[in-house]
PDB file of C-alpha atoms and ligand atoms in Angstrom:
ATOM      1  CA  MET A 732      -0.016   0.013   0.015  1.00 52.00           C
ATOM      2  CA  GLU A 733       1.348   3.401  -0.971  1.00 68.00           C
ATOM      3  CA  VAL A 734       1.440   5.715   2.029  1.00 65.00           C
ATOM      4  CA  ARG A 735      -0.916   8.586   1.487  1.00 83.00           C
ATOM      5  CA  ALA A 736      -0.623  10.578   4.671  1.00 92.00           C
ATOM      6  CA  VAL A 737       2.097  12.664   6.187  1.00 96.00           C
ATOM      7  CA  PHE A 738       2.439  14.134   9.697  1.00 97.00           C
ATOM      8  CA  LEU A 739       4.111  17.510  10.267  1.00 98.00           C
ATOM      9  CA  VAL A 740       5.834  17.938  13.636  1.00 98.00           C
ATOM     10  CA  GLY A 741       7.744  20.769  15.181  1.00 98.00           C
ATOM     11  CA  PHE A 742       7.722  23.471  17.819  1.00 98.00           C
ATOM     12  CA  MET A 743       5.119  26.176  18.235  1.00 97.00           C
ATOM     13  CA  ALA A 744       4.953  28.595  15.298  1.00 96.00           C
ATOM     14  CA  SER A 745       7.139  26.368  13.036  1.00 97.00           C
ATOM     15  CA  GLY A 746       4.641  26.654  10.187  1.00 96.00           C
ATOM     16  CA  LYS A 747       3.009  23.214  10.544  1.00 98.00           C
ATOM     17  CA  SER A 748      -0.422  24.566   9.671  1.00 96.00           C
ATOM     18  CA  SER A 749       0.560  26.904   6.844  1.00 96.00           C
ATOM     19  CA  VAL A 750       2.906  24.389   5.228  1.00 98.00           C
ATOM     20  CA  GLY A 751       0.294  21.621   5.815  1.00 98.00           C
ATOM     21  CA  ARG A 752      -2.482  23.564   4.149  1.00 98.00           C
ATOM     22  CA  GLU A 753      -0.364  24.422   1.130  1.00 98.00           C
ATOM     23  CA  LEU A 754       1.014  20.886   0.840  1.00 98.00           C
ATOM     24  CA  ALA A 755      -2.493  19.459   1.019  1.00 97.00           C
ATOM     25  CA  ARG A 756      -3.666  21.900  -1.715  1.00 98.00           C
ATOM     26  CA  ARG A 757      -0.765  20.875  -3.956  1.00 97.00           C
ATOM     27  CA  LEU A 758      -1.287  17.164  -3.451  1.00 96.00           C
ATOM     28  CA  GLY A 759      -5.078  17.354  -3.646  1.00 95.00           C
ATOM     29  CA  TRP A 760      -5.209  15.770  -0.165  1.00 95.00           C
ATOM     30  CA  ASP A 761      -7.160  16.789   2.939  1.00 94.00           C
ATOM     31  CA  PHE A 762      -5.610  19.005   5.570  1.00 97.00           C
ATOM     32  CA  VAL A 763      -6.157  17.906   9.180  1.00 96.00           C
ATOM     33  CA  ASP A 764      -5.109  20.091  12.117  1.00 97.00           C
ATOM     34  CA  LEU A 765      -4.924  17.830  15.200  1.00 97.00           C
ATOM     35  CA  ASP A 766      -5.584  20.785  17.578  1.00 97.00           C
ATOM     36  CA  ALA A 767      -8.754  21.576  15.647  1.00 97.00           C
ATOM     37  CA  ARG A 768      -9.805  17.934  15.905  1.00 96.00           C
ATOM     38  CA  ILE A 769      -9.197  18.004  19.673  1.00 97.00           C
ATOM     39  CA  ALA A 770     -11.259  21.188  20.021  1.00 98.00           C
ATOM     40  CA  GLU A 771     -14.087  19.640  17.983  1.00 97.00           C
ATOM     41  CA  ARG A 772     -14.091  16.417  19.971  1.00 96.00           C
ATOM     42  CA  GLU A 773     -13.928  18.139  23.343  1.00 98.00           C
ATOM     43  CA  ARG A 774     -16.210  21.030  22.279  1.00 98.00           C
ATOM     44  CA  LYS A 775     -13.738  23.480  23.864  1.00 97.00           C
ATOM     45  CA  THR A 776     -10.845  25.552  22.547  1.00 97.00           C
ATOM     46  CA  VAL A 777      -7.287  24.345  23.299  1.00 97.00           C
ATOM     47  CA  PRO A 778      -6.714  27.140  25.892  1.00 96.00           C
ATOM     48  CA  GLU A 779     -10.027  26.202  27.596  1.00 97.00           C
ATOM     49  CA  ILE A 780      -8.895  22.568  27.819  1.00 98.00           C
ATOM     50  CA  PHE A 781      -5.632  23.705  29.370  1.00 97.00           C
ATOM     51  CA  ARG A 782      -7.462  25.980  31.874  1.00 97.00           C
ATOM     52  CA  GLU A 783      -9.983  23.307  32.825  1.00 98.00           C
ATOM     53  CA  ALA A 784      -8.027  20.049  32.643  1.00 98.00           C
ATOM     54  CA  GLY A 785      -4.398  21.202  32.777  1.00 97.00           C
ATOM     55  CA  GLU A 786      -1.701  20.043  30.411  1.00 97.00           C
ATOM     56  CA  SER A 787      -2.188  16.396  31.431  1.00 98.00           C
ATOM     57  CA  GLY A 788      -5.912  16.602  30.462  1.00 98.00           C
ATOM     58  CA  PHE A 789      -4.949  18.159  27.145  1.00 98.00           C
ATOM     59  CA  ARG A 790      -2.381  15.391  26.462  1.00 98.00           C
ATOM     60  CA  LEU A 791      -5.007  12.698  27.058  1.00 98.00           C
ATOM     61  CA  ALA A 792      -7.408  14.386  24.630  1.00 98.00           C
ATOM     62  CA  GLU A 793      -4.556  14.766  22.155  1.00 98.00           C
ATOM     63  CA  THR A 794      -3.590  11.039  22.218  1.00 98.00           C
ATOM     64  CA  SER A 795      -7.225  10.055  22.009  1.00 96.00           C
ATOM     65  CA  ALA A 796      -7.785  12.353  18.967  1.00 96.00           C
ATOM     66  CA  LEU A 797      -4.638  10.984  17.283  1.00 96.00           C
ATOM     67  CA  LYS A 798      -5.727   7.351  17.863  1.00 95.00           C
ATOM     68  CA  HIS A 799      -9.131   8.126  16.460  1.00 93.00           C
ATOM     69  CA  LEU A 800      -7.568   9.787  13.366  1.00 93.00           C
ATOM     70  CA  LEU A 801      -5.315   6.844  12.719  1.00 92.00           C
ATOM     71  CA  THR A 802      -8.215   4.407  12.732  1.00 87.00           C
ATOM     72  CA  GLU A 803     -10.320   6.432  10.292  1.00 72.00           C
ATOM     73  CA  SER A 804     -10.203   5.158   6.737  1.00 58.00           C
ATOM     74  CA  LEU A 805     -10.423   8.840   5.784  1.00 60.00           C
ATOM     75  CA  LEU A 806      -6.859   9.299   6.916  1.00 77.00           C
ATOM     76  CA  ARG A 807      -5.644   8.266   3.438  1.00 78.00           C
ATOM     77  CA  ASN A 808      -4.745  11.308   1.380  1.00 90.00           C
ATOM     78  CA  SER A 809      -4.215  13.561   4.379  1.00 94.00           C
ATOM     79  CA  VAL A 810      -1.610  16.050   5.558  1.00 97.00           C
ATOM     80  CA  VAL A 811      -1.786  16.231   9.307  1.00 97.00           C
ATOM     81  CA  ALA A 812      -0.367  19.055  11.385  1.00 98.00           C
ATOM     82  CA  LEU A 813       0.339  17.960  14.980  1.00 98.00           C
ATOM     83  CA  GLY A 814       0.425  20.414  17.883  1.00 97.00           C
ATOM     84  CA  GLY A 815       3.924  21.341  19.162  1.00 98.00           C
ATOM     85  CA  GLY A 816       3.883  18.851  22.085  1.00 98.00           C
ATOM     86  CA  ALA A 817       2.224  15.893  20.395  1.00 98.00           C
ATOM     87  CA  PHE A 818       5.391  14.211  19.090  1.00 98.00           C
ATOM     88  CA  ILE A 819       7.052  14.596  22.498  1.00 98.00           C
ATOM     89  CA  GLN A 820       4.676  12.092  24.013  1.00 98.00           C
ATOM     90  CA  GLU A 821       5.993   8.536  23.664  1.00 98.00           C
ATOM     91  CA  PRO A 822       2.574   6.926  23.038  1.00 97.00           C
ATOM     92  CA  ASN A 823       2.005   9.288  20.170  1.00 98.00           C
ATOM     93  CA  ARG A 824       5.455   8.616  18.641  1.00 98.00           C
ATOM     94  CA  GLU A 825       4.697   4.912  18.861  1.00 98.00           C
ATOM     95  CA  LEU A 826       1.308   5.389  17.123  1.00 95.00           C
ATOM     96  CA  LEU A 827       3.148   7.221  14.339  1.00 96.00           C
ATOM     97  CA  GLN A 828       6.030   4.797  13.978  1.00 95.00           C
ATOM     98  CA  SER A 829       5.089   3.474  10.572  1.00 91.00           C
ATOM     99  CA  TRP A 830       3.966   6.776   9.119  1.00 93.00           C
ATOM    100  CA  PRO A 831       6.027   9.466   7.421  1.00 95.00           C
ATOM    101  CA  THR A 832       6.783  12.231   9.915  1.00 97.00           C
ATOM    102  CA  VAL A 833       8.410  15.482   8.918  1.00 98.00           C
ATOM    103  CA  PHE A 834      10.094  17.795  11.453  1.00 98.00           C
ATOM    104  CA  LEU A 835       9.932  21.485  10.370  1.00 98.00           C
ATOM    105  CA  GLU A 836      13.044  22.921  11.984  1.00 98.00           C
ATOM    106  CA  ALA A 837      13.835  26.573  12.734  1.00 98.00           C
ATOM    107  CA  PRO A 838      15.820  28.279  15.508  1.00 98.00           C
ATOM    108  CA  ALA A 839      13.928  29.092  18.724  1.00 97.00           C
ATOM    109  CA  SER A 840      14.590  32.805  18.363  1.00 97.00           C
ATOM    110  CA  GLU A 841      12.919  32.854  14.971  1.00 97.00           C
ATOM    111  CA  LEU A 842       9.965  30.828  16.269  1.00 97.00           C
ATOM    112  CA  TRP A 843       9.550  33.186  19.217  1.00 97.00           C
ATOM    113  CA  GLN A 844       9.348  36.184  16.866  1.00 96.00           C
ATOM    114  CA  ARG A 845       6.773  34.402  14.706  1.00 94.00           C
ATOM    115  CA  SER A 846       4.740  33.391  17.755  1.00 95.00           C
ATOM    116  CA  LEU A 847       4.418  37.049  18.679  1.00 93.00           C
ATOM    117  CA  THR A 848       2.691  37.963  15.406  1.00 91.00           C
ATOM    118  CA  ASP A 849       0.546  35.031  14.374  1.00 88.00           C
ATOM    119  CA  GLY A 850      -2.217  35.845  16.814  1.00 86.00           C
ATOM    120  CA  ILE A 851      -2.572  32.322  18.235  1.00 89.00           C
ATOM    121  CA  GLU A 852      -3.069  31.919  21.999  1.00 90.00           C
ATOM    122  CA  ARG A 853      -0.588  29.308  23.186  1.00 93.00           C
ATOM    123  CA  PRO A 854      -0.867  28.158  26.816  1.00 93.00           C
ATOM    124  CA  LEU A 855       2.735  26.882  26.914  1.00 95.00           C
ATOM    125  CA  ARG A 856       4.514  29.772  25.167  1.00 95.00           C
ATOM    126  CA  GLY A 857       5.759  31.513  28.353  1.00 95.00           C
ATOM    127  CA  ASP A 858       8.516  34.163  28.106  1.00 95.00           C
ATOM    128  CA  PRO A 859      11.474  34.011  25.697  1.00 96.00           C
ATOM    129  CA  ASP A 860      13.633  32.055  28.194  1.00 97.00           C
ATOM    130  CA  GLN A 861      10.920  29.486  28.965  1.00 97.00           C
ATOM    131  CA  PHE A 862      10.212  29.195  25.226  1.00 97.00           C
ATOM    132  CA  ALA A 863      13.909  28.548  24.428  1.00 97.00           C
ATOM    133  CA  LYS A 864      14.261  26.063  27.313  1.00 98.00           C
ATOM    134  CA  LEU A 865      11.219  24.055  26.205  1.00 98.00           C
ATOM    135  CA  TYR A 866      12.500  24.077  22.635  1.00 98.00           C
ATOM    136  CA  ALA A 867      15.881  22.674  23.762  1.00 98.00           C
ATOM    137  CA  GLU A 868      14.183  19.972  25.842  1.00 98.00           C
ATOM    138  CA  ARG A 869      11.996  18.923  22.895  1.00 98.00           C
ATOM    139  CA  LEU A 870      14.529  19.029  20.088  1.00 98.00           C
ATOM    140  CA  PRO A 871      15.846  15.440  20.585  1.00 98.00           C
ATOM    141  CA  PHE A 872      12.282  14.195  20.202  1.00 98.00           C
ATOM    142  CA  TYR A 873      11.542  16.206  17.113  1.00 98.00           C
ATOM    143  CA  ARG A 874      14.718  14.812  15.598  1.00 98.00           C
ATOM    144  CA  GLN A 875      13.207  11.326  15.807  1.00 98.00           C
ATOM    145  CA  ALA A 876      10.880  12.267  12.954  1.00 98.00           C
ATOM    146  CA  LYS A 877      11.641  10.365   9.740  1.00 96.00           C
ATOM    147  CA  VAL A 878      12.676  13.574   7.895  1.00 96.00           C
ATOM    148  CA  THR A 879      13.975  16.894   9.097  1.00 97.00           C
ATOM    149  CA  ILE A 880      13.518  19.995   6.951  1.00 97.00           C
ATOM    150  CA  ALA A 881      15.249  23.245   7.775  1.00 98.00           C
ATOM    151  CA  THR A 882      12.678  25.968   7.095  1.00 98.00           C
ATOM    152  CA  SER A 883      14.573  29.243   7.638  1.00 97.00           C
ATOM    153  CA  GLY A 884      14.534  31.544   4.635  1.00 96.00           C
ATOM    154  CA  LYS A 885      12.471  29.134   2.501  1.00 97.00           C
ATOM    155  CA  ASP A 886       9.062  29.911   1.022  1.00 97.00           C
ATOM    156  CA  LEU A 887       6.038  27.633   1.205  1.00 97.00           C
ATOM    157  CA  ALA A 888       6.527  26.388  -2.344  1.00 98.00           C
ATOM    158  CA  SER A 889      10.130  25.145  -1.766  1.00 98.00           C
ATOM    159  CA  LEU A 890       9.216  23.577   1.600  1.00 98.00           C
ATOM    160  CA  CYS A 891       6.320  21.701  -0.027  1.00 98.00           C
ATOM    161  CA  SER A 892       8.547  20.513  -2.875  1.00 98.00           C
ATOM    162  CA  GLU A 893      11.074  19.177  -0.343  1.00 97.00           C
ATOM    163  CA  ILE A 894       8.350  17.306   1.525  1.00 97.00           C
ATOM    164  CA  GLU A 895       6.901  15.936  -1.695  1.00 96.00           C
ATOM    165  CA  ARG A 896      10.345  14.607  -2.684  1.00 95.00           C
ATOM    166  CA  SER A 897      10.750  12.946   0.699  1.00 93.00           C
ATOM    167  CA  LEU A 898       7.300  11.327   0.324  1.00 92.00           C
ATOM    168  CA  GLN A 899       8.324   9.928  -3.123  1.00 90.00           C
ATOM    169  CA  PHE A 900      11.523   8.607  -1.580  1.00 87.00           C
ATOM    170  CA  TRP A 901       9.479   7.098   1.302  1.00 85.00           C
ATOM    171  CA  ASN A 902       7.106   5.312  -1.085  1.00 82.00           C
ATOM    172  CA  ALA A 903      10.055   4.048  -3.208  1.00 82.00           C
ATOM    173  CA  GLU A 904      11.774   2.773  -0.060  1.00 79.00           C
ATOM    174  CA  THR A 905       8.737   1.041   1.394  1.00 76.00           C
ATOM    175  CA  ALA A 906       7.945  -0.447  -2.042  1.00 70.00           C
ATOM    176  CA  GLY A 907      11.521  -1.876  -1.922  1.00 65.00           C
ATOM    177  CA  SER A 908      10.985  -3.401   1.458  1.00 61.00           C
ATOM    178  CA  ARG A 909       7.654  -4.805   0.408  1.00 54.00           C
ATOM    179  CA  GLN A 910       9.392  -6.544  -2.487  1.00 55.00           C
ATOM    180  CA  ILE A 911      12.025  -7.905  -0.089  1.00 48.00           C
ATOM    181  CA  ALA A 912       9.243  -9.122   2.195  1.00 49.00           C
ATOM    182  CA  SER A 913       7.365 -10.840  -0.623  1.00 48.00           C
ATOM    183  CA  THR A 914      10.477 -12.689  -1.832  1.00 47.00           C
ATOM    184  CA  HIS A 915      11.204 -13.651   1.848  1.00 48.00           C
ATOM    185  CA  PRO A 916       7.709 -14.440   3.140  1.00 43.00           C
ATOM    186  CA  GLN A 917       9.027 -15.402   6.555  1.00 43.00           C
ATOM    187  CA  SER A 918       9.936 -11.719   7.171  1.00 40.00           C
ATOM    188  CA  GLY A 919       6.262 -11.307   8.034  1.00 38.00           C
ATOM    189  CA  GLU A 920       5.045  -8.146   6.417  1.00 37.00           C
ATOM    190  CA  SER A 921       1.830  -6.968   8.034  1.00 37.00           C
ATOM    191  CA  GLN A 922       0.575  -4.066   5.810  1.00 34.00           C
TER     192      GLN A 922
HETATM  193  C1  S3P B1528       1.407  22.927  22.277  1.00 83.62           C
HETATM  194  C2  S3P B1528       1.288  23.552  21.022  1.00 83.62           C
HETATM  195  C3  S3P B1528       0.043  24.002  20.469  1.00 83.62           C
HETATM  196  C4  S3P B1528      -1.140  23.219  21.078  1.00 83.62           C
HETATM  197  C5  S3P B1528      -1.074  23.267  22.561  1.00 83.62           C
HETATM  198  C6  S3P B1528       0.229  22.637  23.103  1.00 83.62           C
HETATM  199  C7  S3P B1528       2.742  22.531  22.780  1.00 83.62           C
HETATM  200  O1  S3P B1528       0.068  23.767  19.051  1.00 83.62           O
HETATM  201  O2  S3P B1528      -1.125  21.879  20.668  1.00 83.62           O
HETATM  202  O3  S3P B1528      -1.165  24.617  22.962  1.00 83.62           O
HETATM  203  O4  S3P B1528       2.796  21.711  23.708  1.00 83.62           O
HETATM  204  O5  S3P B1528       3.721  22.979  22.178  1.00 83.62           O
HETATM  205  P1  S3P B1528       0.921  24.628  17.999  1.00 83.62           P
HETATM  206  O6  S3P B1528       2.296  23.947  17.929  1.00 83.62           O
HETATM  207  O7  S3P B1528       0.200  24.531  16.719  1.00 83.62           O
HETATM  208  O8  S3P B1528       1.043  25.997  18.564  1.00 83.62           O
END
């Protein structure tokens, strides 16, 4: 089966939603914003969930929304933007293990500046020092994504082209391993 979904991961304000929307438009796929899914499912905004249930309550809702998304047949042909903390949670990384994940990388200072102007209320943004500290703590987890793309100074079109190339590579690679599995049936391919 050709993979027809991709998950964008990265810190707050790294462009997951804007890149995701444009990539989905170019591919003719759906765009899914996991935070929007969470808000729909919980019938509350993300800041309201944080206020009422704390970060731990939000994380439970996040994992549950991700699980639900992964079991929908609709997930085929989708570009999914994850919230900045989603890929930090081990259960979520495990759920995404066999999917293409793309880390949109940019320096914390640039992300902080962007976060000041995009008008989104972010419960975990804090001050510049807290923002930079959280970024440093999370970086090793983001780096576990299958692909890392440096975003600084690049426009949406070139970022989307890079992601499209990595998806083609991914499909070629998995097709290769499928062939190996079918010539060696004991290797137990499950998909
Ligand atoms: C979070 C980032 C937010 C949202 C929530 C928690 C985080 O998404 O999921 O406020 O832990 O970094 P964005 O990355 O889209 O801002």
